[in-house]
mmCIF file of C-alpha atoms in Angstrom:
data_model
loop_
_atom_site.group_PDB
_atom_site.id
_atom_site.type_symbol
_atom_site.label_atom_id
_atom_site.label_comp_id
_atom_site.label_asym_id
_atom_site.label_seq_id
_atom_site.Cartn_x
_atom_site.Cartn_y
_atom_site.Cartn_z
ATOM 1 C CA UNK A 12 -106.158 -53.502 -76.654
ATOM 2 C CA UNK A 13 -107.864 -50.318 -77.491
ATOM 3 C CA UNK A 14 -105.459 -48.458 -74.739
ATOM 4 C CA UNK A 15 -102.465 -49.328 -76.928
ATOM 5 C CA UNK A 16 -104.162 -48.888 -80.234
ATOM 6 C CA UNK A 17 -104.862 -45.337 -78.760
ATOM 7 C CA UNK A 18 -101.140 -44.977 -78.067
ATOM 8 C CA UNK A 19 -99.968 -46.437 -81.552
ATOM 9 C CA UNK A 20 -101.789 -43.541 -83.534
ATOM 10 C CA UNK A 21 -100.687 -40.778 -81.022
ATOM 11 C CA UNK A 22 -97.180 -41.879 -81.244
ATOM 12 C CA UNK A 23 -96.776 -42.610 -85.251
ATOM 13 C CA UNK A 24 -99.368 -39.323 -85.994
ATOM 14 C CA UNK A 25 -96.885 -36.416 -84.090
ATOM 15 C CA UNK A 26 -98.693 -33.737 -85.758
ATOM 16 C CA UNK A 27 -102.388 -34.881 -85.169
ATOM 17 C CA UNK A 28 -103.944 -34.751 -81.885
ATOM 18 C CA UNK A 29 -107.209 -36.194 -80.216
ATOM 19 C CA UNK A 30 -109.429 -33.328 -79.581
ATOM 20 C CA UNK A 31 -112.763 -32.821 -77.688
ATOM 21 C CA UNK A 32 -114.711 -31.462 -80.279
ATOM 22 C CA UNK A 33 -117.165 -29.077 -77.975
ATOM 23 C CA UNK A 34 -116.204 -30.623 -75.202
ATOM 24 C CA UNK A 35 -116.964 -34.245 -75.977
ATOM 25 C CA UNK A 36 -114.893 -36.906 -77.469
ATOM 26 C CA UNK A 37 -115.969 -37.806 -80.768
ATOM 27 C CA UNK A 38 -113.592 -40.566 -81.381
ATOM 28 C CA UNK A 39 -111.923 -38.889 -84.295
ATOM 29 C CA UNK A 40 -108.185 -37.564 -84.208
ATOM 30 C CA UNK A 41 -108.363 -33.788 -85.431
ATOM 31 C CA UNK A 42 -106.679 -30.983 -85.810
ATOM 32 C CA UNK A 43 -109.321 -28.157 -85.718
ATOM 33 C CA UNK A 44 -108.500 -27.969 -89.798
ATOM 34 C CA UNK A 45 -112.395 -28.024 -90.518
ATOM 35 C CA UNK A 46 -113.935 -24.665 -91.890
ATOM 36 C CA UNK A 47 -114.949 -22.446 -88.882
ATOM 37 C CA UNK A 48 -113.232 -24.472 -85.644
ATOM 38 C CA UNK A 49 -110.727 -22.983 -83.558
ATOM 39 C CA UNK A 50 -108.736 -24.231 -81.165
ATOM 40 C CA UNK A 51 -109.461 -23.565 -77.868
ATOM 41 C CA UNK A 52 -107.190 -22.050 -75.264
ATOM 42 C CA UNK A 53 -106.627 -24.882 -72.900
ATOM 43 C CA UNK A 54 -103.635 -26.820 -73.955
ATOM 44 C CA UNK A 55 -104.608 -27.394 -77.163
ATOM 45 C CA UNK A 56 -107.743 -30.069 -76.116
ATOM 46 C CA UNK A 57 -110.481 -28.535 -77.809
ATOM 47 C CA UNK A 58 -112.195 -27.722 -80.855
ATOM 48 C CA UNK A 59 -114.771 -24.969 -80.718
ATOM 49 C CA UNK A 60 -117.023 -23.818 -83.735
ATOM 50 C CA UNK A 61 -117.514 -20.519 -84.429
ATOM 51 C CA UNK A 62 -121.167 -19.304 -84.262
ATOM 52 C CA UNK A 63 -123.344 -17.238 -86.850
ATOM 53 C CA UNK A 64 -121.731 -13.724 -87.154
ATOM 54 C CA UNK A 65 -118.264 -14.789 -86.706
ATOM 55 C CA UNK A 66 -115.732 -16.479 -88.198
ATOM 56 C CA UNK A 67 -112.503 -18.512 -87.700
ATOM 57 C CA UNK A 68 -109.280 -16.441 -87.648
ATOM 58 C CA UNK A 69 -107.015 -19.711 -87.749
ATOM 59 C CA UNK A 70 -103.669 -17.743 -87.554
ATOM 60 C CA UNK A 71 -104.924 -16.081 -84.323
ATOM 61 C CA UNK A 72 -107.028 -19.501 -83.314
ATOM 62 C CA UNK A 73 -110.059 -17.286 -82.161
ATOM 63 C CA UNK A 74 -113.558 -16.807 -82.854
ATOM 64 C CA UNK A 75 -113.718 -12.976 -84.156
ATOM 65 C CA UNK A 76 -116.996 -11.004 -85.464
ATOM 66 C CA UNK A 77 -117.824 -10.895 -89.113
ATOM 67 C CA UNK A 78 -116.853 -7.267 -90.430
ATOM 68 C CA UNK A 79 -119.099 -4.499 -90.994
ATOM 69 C CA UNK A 80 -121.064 -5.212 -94.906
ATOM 70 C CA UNK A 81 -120.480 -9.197 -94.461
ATOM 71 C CA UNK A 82 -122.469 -11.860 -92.510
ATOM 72 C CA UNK A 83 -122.033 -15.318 -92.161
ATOM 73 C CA UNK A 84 -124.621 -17.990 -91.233
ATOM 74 C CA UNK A 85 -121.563 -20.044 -89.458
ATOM 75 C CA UNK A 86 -119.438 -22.271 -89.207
ATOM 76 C CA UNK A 87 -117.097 -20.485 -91.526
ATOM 77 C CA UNK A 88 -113.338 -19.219 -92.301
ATOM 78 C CA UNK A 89 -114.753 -16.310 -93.756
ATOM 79 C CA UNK A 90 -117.689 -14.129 -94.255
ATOM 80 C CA UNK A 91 -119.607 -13.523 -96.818
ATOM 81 C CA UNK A 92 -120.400 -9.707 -98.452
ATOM 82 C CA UNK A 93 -123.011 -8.136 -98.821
ATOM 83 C CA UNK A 94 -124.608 -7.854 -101.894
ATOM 84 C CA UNK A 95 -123.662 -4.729 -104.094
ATOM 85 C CA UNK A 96 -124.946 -1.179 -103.050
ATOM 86 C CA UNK A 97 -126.087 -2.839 -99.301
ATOM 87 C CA UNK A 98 -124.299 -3.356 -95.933
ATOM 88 C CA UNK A 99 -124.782 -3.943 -92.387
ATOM 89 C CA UNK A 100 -125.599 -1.336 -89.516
ATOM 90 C CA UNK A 101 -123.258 -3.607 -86.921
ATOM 91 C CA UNK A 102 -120.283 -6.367 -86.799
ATOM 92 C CA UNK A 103 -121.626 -9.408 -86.132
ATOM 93 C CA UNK A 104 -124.145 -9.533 -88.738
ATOM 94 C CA UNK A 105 -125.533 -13.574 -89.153
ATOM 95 C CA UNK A 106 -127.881 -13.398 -91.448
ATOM 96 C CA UNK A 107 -127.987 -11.748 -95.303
ATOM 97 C CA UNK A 108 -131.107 -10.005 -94.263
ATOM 98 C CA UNK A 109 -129.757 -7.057 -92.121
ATOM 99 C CA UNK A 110 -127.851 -6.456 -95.509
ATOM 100 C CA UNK A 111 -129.970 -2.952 -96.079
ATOM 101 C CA UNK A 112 -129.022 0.198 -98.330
ATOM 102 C CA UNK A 113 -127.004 2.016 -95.934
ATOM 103 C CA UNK A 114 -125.956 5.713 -95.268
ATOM 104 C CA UNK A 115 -122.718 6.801 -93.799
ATOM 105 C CA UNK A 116 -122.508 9.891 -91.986
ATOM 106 C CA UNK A 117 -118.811 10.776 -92.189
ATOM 107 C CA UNK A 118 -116.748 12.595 -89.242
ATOM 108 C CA UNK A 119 -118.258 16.164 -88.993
ATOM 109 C CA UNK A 120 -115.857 19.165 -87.413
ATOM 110 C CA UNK A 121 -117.516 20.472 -84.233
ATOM 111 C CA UNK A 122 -119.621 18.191 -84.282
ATOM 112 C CA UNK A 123 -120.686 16.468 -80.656
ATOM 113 C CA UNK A 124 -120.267 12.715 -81.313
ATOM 114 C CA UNK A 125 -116.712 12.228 -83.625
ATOM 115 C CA UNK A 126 -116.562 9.511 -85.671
ATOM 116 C CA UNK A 127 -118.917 7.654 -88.551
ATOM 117 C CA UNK A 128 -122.287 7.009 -87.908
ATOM 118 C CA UNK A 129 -124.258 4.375 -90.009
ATOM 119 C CA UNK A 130 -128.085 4.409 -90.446
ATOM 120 C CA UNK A 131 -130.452 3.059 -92.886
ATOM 121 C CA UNK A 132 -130.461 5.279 -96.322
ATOM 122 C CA UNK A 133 -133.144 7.753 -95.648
ATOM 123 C CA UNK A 134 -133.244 7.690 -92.562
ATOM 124 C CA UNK A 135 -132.862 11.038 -90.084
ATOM 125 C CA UNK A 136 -130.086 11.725 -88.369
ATOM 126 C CA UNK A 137 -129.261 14.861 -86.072
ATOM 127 C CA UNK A 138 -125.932 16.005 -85.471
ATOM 128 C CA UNK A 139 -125.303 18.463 -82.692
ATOM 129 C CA UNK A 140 -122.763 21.252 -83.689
ATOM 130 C CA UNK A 141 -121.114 21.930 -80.695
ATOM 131 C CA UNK A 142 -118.736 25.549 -80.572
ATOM 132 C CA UNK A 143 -118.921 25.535 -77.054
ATOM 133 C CA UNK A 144 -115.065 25.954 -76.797
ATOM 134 C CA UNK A 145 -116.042 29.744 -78.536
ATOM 135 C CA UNK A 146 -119.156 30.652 -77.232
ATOM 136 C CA UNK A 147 -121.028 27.853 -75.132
ATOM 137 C CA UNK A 148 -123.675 27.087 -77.417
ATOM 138 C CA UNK A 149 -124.741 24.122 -79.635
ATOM 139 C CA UNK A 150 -127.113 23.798 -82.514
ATOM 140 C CA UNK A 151 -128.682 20.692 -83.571
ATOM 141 C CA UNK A 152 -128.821 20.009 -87.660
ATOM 142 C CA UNK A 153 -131.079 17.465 -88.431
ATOM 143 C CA UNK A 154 -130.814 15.827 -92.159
ATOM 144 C CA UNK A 155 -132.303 13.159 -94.155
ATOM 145 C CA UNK A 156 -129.207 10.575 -94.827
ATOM 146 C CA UNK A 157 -128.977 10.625 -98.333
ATOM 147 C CA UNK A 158 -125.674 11.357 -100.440
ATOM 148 C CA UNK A 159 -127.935 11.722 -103.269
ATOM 149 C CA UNK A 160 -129.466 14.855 -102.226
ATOM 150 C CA UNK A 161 -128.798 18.150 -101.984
ATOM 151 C CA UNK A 162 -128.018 18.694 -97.963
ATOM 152 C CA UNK A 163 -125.161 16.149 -97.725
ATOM 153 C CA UNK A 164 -122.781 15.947 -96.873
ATOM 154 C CA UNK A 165 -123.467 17.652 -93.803
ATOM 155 C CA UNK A 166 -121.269 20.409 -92.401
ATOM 156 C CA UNK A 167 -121.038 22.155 -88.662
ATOM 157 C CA UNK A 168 -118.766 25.050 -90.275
ATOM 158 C CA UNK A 169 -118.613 27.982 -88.512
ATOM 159 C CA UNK A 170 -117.567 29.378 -91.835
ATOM 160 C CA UNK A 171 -119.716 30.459 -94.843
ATOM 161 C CA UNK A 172 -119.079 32.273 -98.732
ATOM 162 C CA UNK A 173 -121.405 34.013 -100.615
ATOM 163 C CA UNK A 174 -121.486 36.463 -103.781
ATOM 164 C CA UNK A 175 -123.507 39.141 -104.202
ATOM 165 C CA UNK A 176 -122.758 39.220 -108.014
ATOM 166 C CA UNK A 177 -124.512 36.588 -109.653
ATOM 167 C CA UNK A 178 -125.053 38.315 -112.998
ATOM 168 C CA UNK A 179 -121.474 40.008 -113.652
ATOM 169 C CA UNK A 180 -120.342 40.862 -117.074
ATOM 170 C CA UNK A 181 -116.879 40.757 -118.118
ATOM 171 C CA UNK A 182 -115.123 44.166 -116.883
ATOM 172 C CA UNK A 183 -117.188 44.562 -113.920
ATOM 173 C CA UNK A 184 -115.937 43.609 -110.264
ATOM 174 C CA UNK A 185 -117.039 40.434 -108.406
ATOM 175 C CA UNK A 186 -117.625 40.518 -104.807
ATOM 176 C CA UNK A 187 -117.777 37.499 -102.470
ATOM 177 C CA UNK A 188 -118.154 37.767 -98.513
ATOM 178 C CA UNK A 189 -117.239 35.556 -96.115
ATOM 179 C CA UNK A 190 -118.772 35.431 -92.620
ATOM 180 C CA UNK A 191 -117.839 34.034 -89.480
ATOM 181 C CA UNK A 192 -119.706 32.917 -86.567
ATOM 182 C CA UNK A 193 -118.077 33.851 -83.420
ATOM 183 C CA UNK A 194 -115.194 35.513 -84.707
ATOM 184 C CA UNK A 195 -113.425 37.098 -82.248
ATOM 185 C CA UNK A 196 -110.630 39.511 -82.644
ATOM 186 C CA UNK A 197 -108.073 37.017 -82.382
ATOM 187 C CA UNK A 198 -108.927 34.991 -85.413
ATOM 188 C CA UNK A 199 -107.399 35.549 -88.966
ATOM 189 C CA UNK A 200 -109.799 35.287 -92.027
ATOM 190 C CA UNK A 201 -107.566 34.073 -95.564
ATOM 191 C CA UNK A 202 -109.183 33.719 -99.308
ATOM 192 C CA UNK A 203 -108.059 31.774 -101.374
ATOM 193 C CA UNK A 204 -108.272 30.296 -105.138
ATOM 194 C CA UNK A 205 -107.694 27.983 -108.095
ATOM 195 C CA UNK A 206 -109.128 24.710 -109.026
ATOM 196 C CA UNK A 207 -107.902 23.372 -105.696
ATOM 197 C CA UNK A 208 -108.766 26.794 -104.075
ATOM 198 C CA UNK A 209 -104.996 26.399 -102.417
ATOM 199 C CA UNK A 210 -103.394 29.967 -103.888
ATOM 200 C CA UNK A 211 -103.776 32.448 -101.071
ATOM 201 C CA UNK A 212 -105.083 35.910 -102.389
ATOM 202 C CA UNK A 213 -103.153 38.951 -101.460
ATOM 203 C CA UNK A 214 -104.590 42.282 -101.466
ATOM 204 C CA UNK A 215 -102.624 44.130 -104.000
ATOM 205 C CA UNK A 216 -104.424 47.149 -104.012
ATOM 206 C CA UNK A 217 -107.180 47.359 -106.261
ATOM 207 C CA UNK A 218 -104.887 45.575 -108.903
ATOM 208 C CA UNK A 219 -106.520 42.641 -109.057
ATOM 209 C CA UNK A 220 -107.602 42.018 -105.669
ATOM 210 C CA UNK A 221 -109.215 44.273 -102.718
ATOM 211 C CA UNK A 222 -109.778 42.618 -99.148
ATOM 212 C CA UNK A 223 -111.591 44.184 -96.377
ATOM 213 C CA UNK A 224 -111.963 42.585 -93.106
ATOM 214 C CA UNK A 225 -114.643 43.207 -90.434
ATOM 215 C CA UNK A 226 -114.360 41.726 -86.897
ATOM 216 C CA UNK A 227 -116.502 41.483 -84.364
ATOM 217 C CA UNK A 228 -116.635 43.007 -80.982
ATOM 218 C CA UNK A 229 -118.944 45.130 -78.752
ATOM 219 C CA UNK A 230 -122.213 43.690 -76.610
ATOM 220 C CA UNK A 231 -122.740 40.965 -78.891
ATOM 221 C CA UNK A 232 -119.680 39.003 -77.599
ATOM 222 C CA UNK A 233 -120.190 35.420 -76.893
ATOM 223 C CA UNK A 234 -123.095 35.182 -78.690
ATOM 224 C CA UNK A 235 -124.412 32.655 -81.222
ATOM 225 C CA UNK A 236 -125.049 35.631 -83.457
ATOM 226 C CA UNK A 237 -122.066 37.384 -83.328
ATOM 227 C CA UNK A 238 -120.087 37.029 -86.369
ATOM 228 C CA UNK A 239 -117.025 38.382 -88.541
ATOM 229 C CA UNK A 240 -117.061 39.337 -92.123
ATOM 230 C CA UNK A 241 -114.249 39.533 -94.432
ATOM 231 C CA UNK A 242 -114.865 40.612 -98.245
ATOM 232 C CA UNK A 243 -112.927 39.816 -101.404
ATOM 233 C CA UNK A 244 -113.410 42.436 -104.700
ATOM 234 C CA UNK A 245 -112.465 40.762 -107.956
ATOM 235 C CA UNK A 246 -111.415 43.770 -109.915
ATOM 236 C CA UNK A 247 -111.829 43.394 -113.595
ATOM 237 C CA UNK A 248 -113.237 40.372 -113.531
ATOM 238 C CA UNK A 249 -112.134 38.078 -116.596
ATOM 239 C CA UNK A 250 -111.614 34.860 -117.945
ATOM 240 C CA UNK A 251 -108.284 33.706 -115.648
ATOM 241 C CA UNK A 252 -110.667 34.555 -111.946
ATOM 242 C CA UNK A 253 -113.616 32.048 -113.317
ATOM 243 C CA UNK A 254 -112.184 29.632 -111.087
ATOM 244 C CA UNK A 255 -112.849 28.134 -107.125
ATOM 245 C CA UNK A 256 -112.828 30.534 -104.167
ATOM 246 C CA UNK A 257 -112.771 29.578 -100.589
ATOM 247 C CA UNK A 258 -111.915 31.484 -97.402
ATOM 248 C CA UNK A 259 -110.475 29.672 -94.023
ATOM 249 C CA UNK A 260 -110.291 30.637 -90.029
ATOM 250 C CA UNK A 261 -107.292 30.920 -88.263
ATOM 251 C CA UNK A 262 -108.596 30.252 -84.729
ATOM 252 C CA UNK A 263 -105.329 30.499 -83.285
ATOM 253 C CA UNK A 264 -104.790 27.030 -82.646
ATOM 254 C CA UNK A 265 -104.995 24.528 -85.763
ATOM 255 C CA UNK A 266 -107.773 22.252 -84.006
ATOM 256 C CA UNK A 267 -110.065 25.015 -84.339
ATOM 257 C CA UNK A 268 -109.291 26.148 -87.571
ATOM 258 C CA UNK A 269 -112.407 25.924 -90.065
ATOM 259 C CA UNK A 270 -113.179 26.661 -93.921
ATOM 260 C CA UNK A 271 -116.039 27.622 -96.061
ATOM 261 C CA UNK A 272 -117.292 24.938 -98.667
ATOM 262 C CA UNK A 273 -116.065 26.077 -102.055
ATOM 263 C CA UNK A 274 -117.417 28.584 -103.946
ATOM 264 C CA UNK A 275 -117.208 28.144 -107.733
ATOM 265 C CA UNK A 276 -116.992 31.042 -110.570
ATOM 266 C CA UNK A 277 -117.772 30.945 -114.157
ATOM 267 C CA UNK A 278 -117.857 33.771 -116.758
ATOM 268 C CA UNK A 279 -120.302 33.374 -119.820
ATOM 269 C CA UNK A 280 -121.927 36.095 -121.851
ATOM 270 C CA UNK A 281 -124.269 36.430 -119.149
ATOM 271 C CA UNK A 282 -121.909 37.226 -116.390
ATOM 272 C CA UNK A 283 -120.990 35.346 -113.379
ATOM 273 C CA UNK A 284 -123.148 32.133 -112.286
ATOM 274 C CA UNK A 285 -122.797 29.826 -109.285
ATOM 275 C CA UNK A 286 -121.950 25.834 -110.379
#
C-alpha cells in the first residue's frame, strides 16, 4: 500500500521530486525551493544546505561564498551587508562581527604585488616599489592606511613636480621642475596644463612658455639616484596660468610610462601659493 501511494504522488506531481535532504530521506517531496538549499549534482537526488558564509545561487544550483562587505549566518539565498562605513577583509565572511572599518589600498604602478589590498583602517601596510626593469632596485614605502590623511593615496612614481616660486607676484615668472628617477636618455619628459592638466605645453620661446630639459648620463648610470630634470618657466605669470600643471615620462614603451601628481597654481595679491 505505501509502495503505490509512493507511485501515485510521483506520477500525478511531474514537477516535484522526492529528495534526500542531506543525504537522508525525510519523507517529504521537495524541490530544493527552501531558502539556502541547492540541489546537488547527482541526478537531481539531493538537497544540500548551504553553510555560514555562503549562499544559494539557485540559477547556478551551487553553494558560492558570500561577497566581500556581506556575511551570512546561513542557510540563505542571499547575504546580508555590512553595516554602513564597515566591510569584510575576506569572502566568506559568516558572522557580522568581522564587519570592521576597512582600508583599501588601490593598484599602485611599480608597485611589487598588483592588485587591491584590504586591511583594517589604520593599519600599516608596506608596498615595495619595484623599478627593477630600469635600474634593479626596489624601495619599500611603508604607510598608515588611512584615506583620511595626508600620505594616501600612496604612489611608487618615479616622477615628481615642484616650484621654486611660492610667493610670485603678478608679472614675475613661475618656475616648476620636474625630476625623474632613472631617466635615461631615451625617455621623453612632457608638461602639461589646465584644470584636467591634459593641454601639452610647447616651448614657444620665452612667449609664454620656456622648457629646458636635463638628462642624465655619466657614472651615475643605473643608479637609484640618478635622475633627469626638466624645467617649465611661466613667463609673465597672470591670471589665465593659475591653473593645474603636471609633467609625464615617455619610457619608450607605454607600460612604463609614469606622471607626476598634479601640481596646482593660484594667483592672489600675494603671489603664487600651492592648493
Amino acid at each position: 500500500m505505501g509502495l503505490l501511494f509512493f507511485l501515485f504522488l510521483t506520477i500525478t506531481s511531474p514537477h516535484r521530486i522526492q529528495k534526500r535532504f542531506n543525504g537522508f530521506f525525510d519523507g517529504v517531496f521537495d524541490d530544493c525551493s527552501a531558502a539556502g538549499l541547492v540541489e546537488e549534482i547527482n541526478g537531481g537526488l539531493d538537497c544540500r544546505e548551504c553553510l555560514k558564509g555562503y549562499y544559494a545561487n539557485k540559477t547556478a544550483q551551487r553553494c558560492e561564498e558570500c561577497p566581500y562587505d556581506t556575511y551570512s549566518l546561513g542557510p540563505v539565498d542571499s547575504c546580508t551587508p555590512c553595516e554602513s562605513g564597515k566591510g569584510t577583509l575576506y569572502t566568506g565572511t559568516a558572522v557580522p562581527f568581522d564587519c570592521v572599518e576597512i582600508c583599501i589600498v588601490p593598484d599602485v604602478k611599480f608597485a611589487t604585488y598588483v592588485g587591491n589590498i584590504r586591511t583594517v583602517k589604520g593599519s600599516p601596510v608596506d608596498i615595495v616599489c619595484d623599478w627593477g626593469f630600469i635600474y634593479g632596485q626596489t624601495v619599500v614605502k611603508s604607510y598608515v592606511c588611512d584615506p583620511a590623511i595626508a600620505n594616501f593615496p600612496i604612489s611608487c612614481r618615479n616622477v615628481t613636480v615642484s616650484t621654486t616660486n611660492t610667493d610670485v607676484q603678478s608679472g614675475d615668472n613661475a618656475v616648476l621642475t620636474c625630476t625623474v628617477r632613472a631617466g635615461d636618455a631615451g625617455i621623453g619628459i612632457d608638461w602639461y596644463s589646465g584644470e584636467s592638466a591634459d593641454t601639452k605645453i610647447i616651448d614657444d620661446g620665452g612667449a609664454s612658455y620656456t622648457i629646458s630639459t636635463l638628462m642624465a648620463t655619466g657614472a651615475d648610470e643605473g643608479s637609484i639616484t640618478w635622475t633627469s630634470t626638466s624645467t617649465l618657466t611661466v613667463v609673465d605669470f597672470d591670471a589665465a596660468d593659475a591653473t593645474n600643471y603636471k609633467c609625464t615620462v615617455d619610457y619608450e614603451g607605454p607600460i612604463w610610462d609614469d606622471s607626476s601628481s598634479i601640481l596646482s597654481l593660484t594667483l592672489s595679491t600675494l603671489g603664487i601659493n600651492l592648493v
